[in-house]
């Protein structure tokens, strides 16, 4: 395994499909990251709503251009191919030593990538995920009130009962979603 450089470029791959009403908060959470060395790859999977137009508008803002002066790539599929194809295409376009997936209806905590890169470097991990908080369309936490969200919350909480995360993965998908994955490009390749 190659050591990750001290401040590696992190490529955030954002697959989007019909998330016009969520993509602004998603992209705003990317712009708010305290980790500075970022590039953003957005792949619209032939959305039938105005997601593409909203993305184009958001990445043309001066604040976005300043934050990501040379690091935004936006591609629109002309045929719907599924989230896996959008993610894989985004990863193929990435230049970072680290790749983070962020689904277009999700958000990052402002310190997420700074914390994760630090963990990856200090503990020499090539694949990580974090605990998640579930929110509704109005950004209210539903982690403990929604039955499915609460079940996922408990699934992650149970990781501590196993000898390793690997053992926990044998029982359940404790990573929850691709939008929670961060890994080295080398591992992906």
PDB file of C-alpha atoms in Angstrom:
ATOM      1  CA  UNK A   1       0.000   0.000   0.000  1.00  0.00           C
ATOM      2  CA  UNK A   2       1.287   3.459  -0.881  1.00  0.00           C
ATOM      3  CA  UNK A   3       1.151   6.083   1.831  1.00  0.00           C
ATOM      4  CA  UNK A   4      -1.398   8.812   1.235  1.00  0.00           C
ATOM      5  CA  UNK A   5       0.319  12.174   0.848  1.00  0.00           C
ATOM      6  CA  UNK A   6      -0.085  14.684   3.667  1.00  0.00           C
ATOM      7  CA  UNK A   7      -2.794  16.682   1.910  1.00  0.00           C
ATOM      8  CA  UNK A   8      -4.070  14.423  -0.843  1.00  0.00           C
ATOM      9  CA  UNK A   9      -6.552  15.601  -3.417  1.00  0.00           C
ATOM     10  CA  UNK A  10      -9.997  14.222  -2.567  1.00  0.00           C
ATOM     11  CA  UNK A  11     -12.383  13.631  -5.464  1.00  0.00           C
ATOM     12  CA  UNK A  12     -16.028  13.880  -4.467  1.00  0.00           C
ATOM     13  CA  UNK A  13     -18.168  11.912  -6.911  1.00  0.00           C
ATOM     14  CA  UNK A  14     -21.825  12.936  -6.893  1.00  0.00           C
ATOM     15  CA  UNK A  15     -24.276  10.785  -8.859  1.00  0.00           C
ATOM     16  CA  UNK A  16     -27.559  12.608  -9.435  1.00  0.00           C
ATOM     17  CA  UNK A  17     -30.953  11.417 -10.582  1.00  0.00           C
ATOM     18  CA  UNK A  18     -34.089  13.543 -10.164  1.00  0.00           C
ATOM     19  CA  UNK A  19     -32.874  15.398  -7.071  1.00  0.00           C
ATOM     20  CA  UNK A  20     -33.549  18.957  -8.202  1.00  0.00           C
ATOM     21  CA  UNK A  21     -34.916  19.863  -4.769  1.00  0.00           C
ATOM     22  CA  UNK A  22     -31.964  18.370  -2.847  1.00  0.00           C
ATOM     23  CA  UNK A  23     -28.896  19.049  -4.968  1.00  0.00           C
ATOM     24  CA  UNK A  24     -28.362  22.615  -3.696  1.00  0.00           C
ATOM     25  CA  UNK A  25     -28.006  21.515  -0.092  1.00  0.00           C
ATOM     26  CA  UNK A  26     -25.774  18.664  -1.251  1.00  0.00           C
ATOM     27  CA  UNK A  27     -23.427  20.977  -3.157  1.00  0.00           C
ATOM     28  CA  UNK A  28     -23.515  23.597  -0.398  1.00  0.00           C
ATOM     29  CA  UNK A  29     -22.327  20.918   2.039  1.00  0.00           C
ATOM     30  CA  UNK A  30     -19.414  20.168  -0.287  1.00  0.00           C
ATOM     31  CA  UNK A  31     -18.474  23.848  -0.522  1.00  0.00           C
ATOM     32  CA  UNK A  32     -18.600  24.090   3.286  1.00  0.00           C
ATOM     33  CA  UNK A  33     -15.987  21.364   3.811  1.00  0.00           C
ATOM     34  CA  UNK A  34     -13.103  22.419   6.047  1.00  0.00           C
ATOM     35  CA  UNK A  35     -10.802  20.143   4.050  1.00  0.00           C
ATOM     36  CA  UNK A  36      -9.503  22.353   1.247  1.00  0.00           C
ATOM     37  CA  UNK A  37      -7.965  20.127  -1.439  1.00  0.00           C
ATOM     38  CA  UNK A  38     -11.084  18.935  -3.261  1.00  0.00           C
ATOM     39  CA  UNK A  39     -12.334  18.320  -6.759  1.00  0.00           C
ATOM     40  CA  UNK A  40     -15.983  17.652  -7.532  1.00  0.00           C
ATOM     41  CA  UNK A  41     -17.275  15.299 -10.206  1.00  0.00           C
ATOM     42  CA  UNK A  42     -21.045  15.421 -10.742  1.00  0.00           C
ATOM     43  CA  UNK A  43     -22.749  12.939 -13.047  1.00  0.00           C
ATOM     44  CA  UNK A  44     -26.412  13.458 -13.869  1.00  0.00           C
ATOM     45  CA  UNK A  45     -28.000  10.146 -14.832  1.00  0.00           C
ATOM     46  CA  UNK A  46     -30.428  11.640 -17.387  1.00  0.00           C
ATOM     47  CA  UNK A  47     -32.724  13.226 -14.798  1.00  0.00           C
ATOM     48  CA  UNK A  48     -36.231  13.985 -16.015  1.00  0.00           C
ATOM     49  CA  UNK A  49     -36.636  16.934 -13.629  1.00  0.00           C
ATOM     50  CA  UNK A  50     -34.550  20.126 -13.682  1.00  0.00           C
ATOM     51  CA  UNK A  51     -31.608  18.633 -11.746  1.00  0.00           C
ATOM     52  CA  UNK A  52     -29.117  19.369 -14.536  1.00  0.00           C
ATOM     53  CA  UNK A  53     -30.201  22.974 -14.886  1.00  0.00           C
ATOM     54  CA  UNK A  54     -30.024  23.431 -11.107  1.00  0.00           C
ATOM     55  CA  UNK A  55     -26.514  21.940 -10.996  1.00  0.00           C
ATOM     56  CA  UNK A  56     -25.346  24.143 -13.860  1.00  0.00           C
ATOM     57  CA  UNK A  57     -26.722  27.191 -12.065  1.00  0.00           C
ATOM     58  CA  UNK A  58     -25.068  26.251  -8.760  1.00  0.00           C
ATOM     59  CA  UNK A  59     -21.610  25.543 -10.169  1.00  0.00           C
ATOM     60  CA  UNK A  60     -21.648  28.835 -12.087  1.00  0.00           C
ATOM     61  CA  UNK A  61     -21.925  30.875  -8.884  1.00  0.00           C
ATOM     62  CA  UNK A  62     -18.865  32.986  -8.108  1.00  0.00           C
ATOM     63  CA  UNK A  63     -18.562  31.425  -4.657  1.00  0.00           C
ATOM     64  CA  UNK A  64     -18.439  27.942  -6.225  1.00  0.00           C
ATOM     65  CA  UNK A  65     -15.926  28.968  -8.894  1.00  0.00           C
ATOM     66  CA  UNK A  66     -13.707  30.519  -6.226  1.00  0.00           C
ATOM     67  CA  UNK A  67     -13.865  27.443  -3.982  1.00  0.00           C
ATOM     68  CA  UNK A  68     -13.315  24.974  -6.850  1.00  0.00           C
ATOM     69  CA  UNK A  69     -11.443  27.083  -9.410  1.00  0.00           C
ATOM     70  CA  UNK A  70     -10.096  24.168 -11.452  1.00  0.00           C
ATOM     71  CA  UNK A  71     -11.819  21.280  -9.816  1.00  0.00           C
ATOM     72  CA  UNK A  72     -15.394  20.837 -11.054  1.00  0.00           C
ATOM     73  CA  UNK A  73     -16.406  18.337 -13.710  1.00  0.00           C
ATOM     74  CA  UNK A  74     -20.072  17.988 -14.678  1.00  0.00           C
ATOM     75  CA  UNK A  75     -21.277  15.305 -17.078  1.00  0.00           C
ATOM     76  CA  UNK A  76     -24.824  14.534 -18.201  1.00  0.00           C
ATOM     77  CA  UNK A  77     -25.738  11.058 -19.391  1.00  0.00           C
ATOM     78  CA  UNK A  78     -28.064  11.084 -22.402  1.00  0.00           C
ATOM     79  CA  UNK A  79     -29.628   7.780 -21.326  1.00  0.00           C
ATOM     80  CA  UNK A  80     -30.450   6.660 -17.786  1.00  0.00           C
ATOM     81  CA  UNK A  81     -27.883   4.027 -16.794  1.00  0.00           C
ATOM     82  CA  UNK A  82     -28.308   3.680 -13.031  1.00  0.00           C
ATOM     83  CA  UNK A  83     -26.407   4.964 -10.024  1.00  0.00           C
ATOM     84  CA  UNK A  84     -23.637   2.369 -10.407  1.00  0.00           C
ATOM     85  CA  UNK A  85     -22.804   3.639 -13.905  1.00  0.00           C
ATOM     86  CA  UNK A  86     -22.839   7.272 -12.764  1.00  0.00           C
ATOM     87  CA  UNK A  87     -20.557   6.467  -9.822  1.00  0.00           C
ATOM     88  CA  UNK A  88     -18.147   4.399 -11.911  1.00  0.00           C
ATOM     89  CA  UNK A  89     -17.990   7.074 -14.606  1.00  0.00           C
ATOM     90  CA  UNK A  90     -17.347   9.745 -11.982  1.00  0.00           C
ATOM     91  CA  UNK A  91     -14.560   7.695 -10.430  1.00  0.00           C
ATOM     92  CA  UNK A  92     -13.004   7.159 -13.874  1.00  0.00           C
ATOM     93  CA  UNK A  93     -12.837  10.960 -14.278  1.00  0.00           C
ATOM     94  CA  UNK A  94     -11.370  11.581 -10.820  1.00  0.00           C
ATOM     95  CA  UNK A  95      -7.805  12.711 -10.199  1.00  0.00           C
ATOM     96  CA  UNK A  96      -7.713  12.405  -6.418  1.00  0.00           C
ATOM     97  CA  UNK A  97      -5.751   9.906  -4.384  1.00  0.00           C
ATOM     98  CA  UNK A  98      -8.925   9.570  -2.312  1.00  0.00           C
ATOM     99  CA  UNK A  99     -12.470   9.214  -3.663  1.00  0.00           C
ATOM    100  CA  UNK A 100     -15.585  10.088  -1.663  1.00  0.00           C
ATOM    101  CA  UNK A 101     -19.086   9.290  -2.883  1.00  0.00           C
ATOM    102  CA  UNK A 102     -21.925  11.669  -2.025  1.00  0.00           C
ATOM    103  CA  UNK A 103     -25.426  10.929  -3.245  1.00  0.00           C
ATOM    104  CA  UNK A 104     -27.138  14.068  -4.516  1.00  0.00           C
ATOM    105  CA  UNK A 105     -29.894  13.903  -1.906  1.00  0.00           C
ATOM    106  CA  UNK A 106     -27.386  13.663   0.960  1.00  0.00           C
ATOM    107  CA  UNK A 107     -25.170  16.150   2.764  1.00  0.00           C
ATOM    108  CA  UNK A 108     -21.774  16.082   4.446  1.00  0.00           C
ATOM    109  CA  UNK A 109     -21.000  17.452   7.887  1.00  0.00           C
ATOM    110  CA  UNK A 110     -18.546  20.369   7.328  1.00  0.00           C
ATOM    111  CA  UNK A 111     -15.657  18.496   9.003  1.00  0.00           C
ATOM    112  CA  UNK A 112     -16.368  15.078   7.496  1.00  0.00           C
ATOM    113  CA  UNK A 113     -13.612  14.904   4.911  1.00  0.00           C
ATOM    114  CA  UNK A 114     -11.007  16.549   7.119  1.00  0.00           C
ATOM    115  CA  UNK A 115     -11.710  13.972   9.816  1.00  0.00           C
ATOM    116  CA  UNK A 116     -11.823  11.039   7.379  1.00  0.00           C
ATOM    117  CA  UNK A 117      -8.573  11.956   5.607  1.00  0.00           C
ATOM    118  CA  UNK A 118      -6.901  12.249   9.008  1.00  0.00           C
ATOM    119  CA  UNK A 119      -8.176   8.788  10.019  1.00  0.00           C
ATOM    120  CA  UNK A 120      -7.101   7.284   6.697  1.00  0.00           C
ATOM    121  CA  UNK A 121      -3.605   8.720   7.074  1.00  0.00           C
ATOM    122  CA  UNK A 122      -3.054   8.063  10.763  1.00  0.00           C
ATOM    123  CA  UNK A 123      -4.461   4.525  10.701  1.00  0.00           C
ATOM    124  CA  UNK A 124      -3.399   3.639   7.141  1.00  0.00           C
ATOM    125  CA  UNK A 125      -6.925   2.730   6.016  1.00  0.00           C
ATOM    126  CA  UNK A 126      -7.834   2.482   2.346  1.00  0.00           C
ATOM    127  CA  UNK A 127     -11.615   2.233   2.782  1.00  0.00           C
ATOM    128  CA  UNK A 128     -13.696   4.003   5.415  1.00  0.00           C
ATOM    129  CA  UNK A 129     -17.255   4.989   6.197  1.00  0.00           C
ATOM    130  CA  UNK A 130     -18.809   6.822   9.093  1.00  0.00           C
ATOM    131  CA  UNK A 131     -21.919   6.800  11.181  1.00  0.00           C
ATOM    132  CA  UNK A 132     -24.767   8.675   9.547  1.00  0.00           C
ATOM    133  CA  UNK A 133     -27.640  10.828  10.658  1.00  0.00           C
ATOM    134  CA  UNK A 134     -30.893  10.489   8.777  1.00  0.00           C
ATOM    135  CA  UNK A 135     -32.765  13.651   7.883  1.00  0.00           C
ATOM    136  CA  UNK A 136     -36.032  14.347   6.147  1.00  0.00           C
ATOM    137  CA  UNK A 137     -36.648  16.744   3.253  1.00  0.00           C
ATOM    138  CA  UNK A 138     -36.717  19.651   5.754  1.00  0.00           C
ATOM    139  CA  UNK A 139     -33.315  18.721   7.258  1.00  0.00           C
ATOM    140  CA  UNK A 140     -34.865  17.464  10.510  1.00  0.00           C
ATOM    141  CA  UNK A 141     -33.258  14.442  12.134  1.00  0.00           C
ATOM    142  CA  UNK A 142     -35.364  11.305  11.849  1.00  0.00           C
ATOM    143  CA  UNK A 143     -32.640   8.914  13.004  1.00  0.00           C
ATOM    144  CA  UNK A 144     -34.578   7.809  16.066  1.00  0.00           C
ATOM    145  CA  UNK A 145     -38.167   8.470  14.965  1.00  0.00           C
ATOM    146  CA  UNK A 146     -38.358   6.794  11.547  1.00  0.00           C
ATOM    147  CA  UNK A 147     -38.471   2.955  11.797  1.00  0.00           C
ATOM    148  CA  UNK A 148     -36.117   2.250   8.855  1.00  0.00           C
ATOM    149  CA  UNK A 149     -33.662   5.014   9.795  1.00  0.00           C
ATOM    150  CA  UNK A 150     -33.636   3.805  13.388  1.00  0.00           C
ATOM    151  CA  UNK A 151     -32.954   0.226  12.273  1.00  0.00           C
ATOM    152  CA  UNK A 152     -29.948   1.415  10.220  1.00  0.00           C
ATOM    153  CA  UNK A 153     -28.765   3.486  13.186  1.00  0.00           C
ATOM    154  CA  UNK A 154     -28.904   0.391  15.403  1.00  0.00           C
ATOM    155  CA  UNK A 155     -27.149  -1.683  12.729  1.00  0.00           C
ATOM    156  CA  UNK A 156     -24.190   0.695  12.838  1.00  0.00           C
ATOM    157  CA  UNK A 157     -24.250   0.804  16.623  1.00  0.00           C
ATOM    158  CA  UNK A 158     -23.889  -3.000  16.707  1.00  0.00           C
ATOM    159  CA  UNK A 159     -20.504  -2.836  14.924  1.00  0.00           C
ATOM    160  CA  UNK A 160     -18.869  -2.500  18.341  1.00  0.00           C
ATOM    161  CA  UNK A 161     -20.079  -5.996  19.312  1.00  0.00           C
ATOM    162  CA  UNK A 162     -17.974  -7.670  16.614  1.00  0.00           C
ATOM    163  CA  UNK A 163     -14.222  -8.323  16.623  1.00  0.00           C
ATOM    164  CA  UNK A 164     -13.875  -6.144  13.507  1.00  0.00           C
ATOM    165  CA  UNK A 165     -15.922  -4.192  10.986  1.00  0.00           C
ATOM    166  CA  UNK A 166     -15.375  -7.084   8.586  1.00  0.00           C
ATOM    167  CA  UNK A 167     -17.255  -9.440  10.890  1.00  0.00           C
ATOM    168  CA  UNK A 168     -20.078  -6.903  11.223  1.00  0.00           C
ATOM    169  CA  UNK A 169     -20.302  -6.761   7.419  1.00  0.00           C
ATOM    170  CA  UNK A 170     -20.993 -10.505   7.346  1.00  0.00           C
ATOM    171  CA  UNK A 171     -24.249  -9.841   9.175  1.00  0.00           C
ATOM    172  CA  UNK A 172     -25.389  -6.589   7.577  1.00  0.00           C
ATOM    173  CA  UNK A 173     -24.372  -3.696   5.325  1.00  0.00           C
ATOM    174  CA  UNK A 174     -22.998  -1.542   8.121  1.00  0.00           C
ATOM    175  CA  UNK A 175     -21.667   0.989   5.607  1.00  0.00           C
ATOM    176  CA  UNK A 176     -25.349   1.683   4.783  1.00  0.00           C
ATOM    177  CA  UNK A 177     -24.940   3.381   1.383  1.00  0.00           C
ATOM    178  CA  UNK A 178     -22.411   4.093  -1.358  1.00  0.00           C
ATOM    179  CA  UNK A 179     -22.869   7.747  -0.373  1.00  0.00           C
ATOM    180  CA  UNK A 180     -21.037   6.928   2.856  1.00  0.00           C
ATOM    181  CA  UNK A 181     -17.954   5.376   1.201  1.00  0.00           C
ATOM    182  CA  UNK A 182     -14.491   6.951   1.064  1.00  0.00           C
ATOM    183  CA  UNK A 183     -11.589   4.963  -0.401  1.00  0.00           C
ATOM    184  CA  UNK A 184      -8.248   5.317  -2.114  1.00  0.00           C
ATOM    185  CA  UNK A 185      -8.255   5.426  -5.888  1.00  0.00           C
ATOM    186  CA  UNK A 186      -5.528   2.808  -5.783  1.00  0.00           C
ATOM    187  CA  UNK A 187      -7.842   0.397  -3.943  1.00  0.00           C
ATOM    188  CA  UNK A 188     -10.617   1.037  -6.471  1.00  0.00           C
ATOM    189  CA  UNK A 189      -8.255   0.396  -9.382  1.00  0.00           C
TER     190      UNK A 189
END
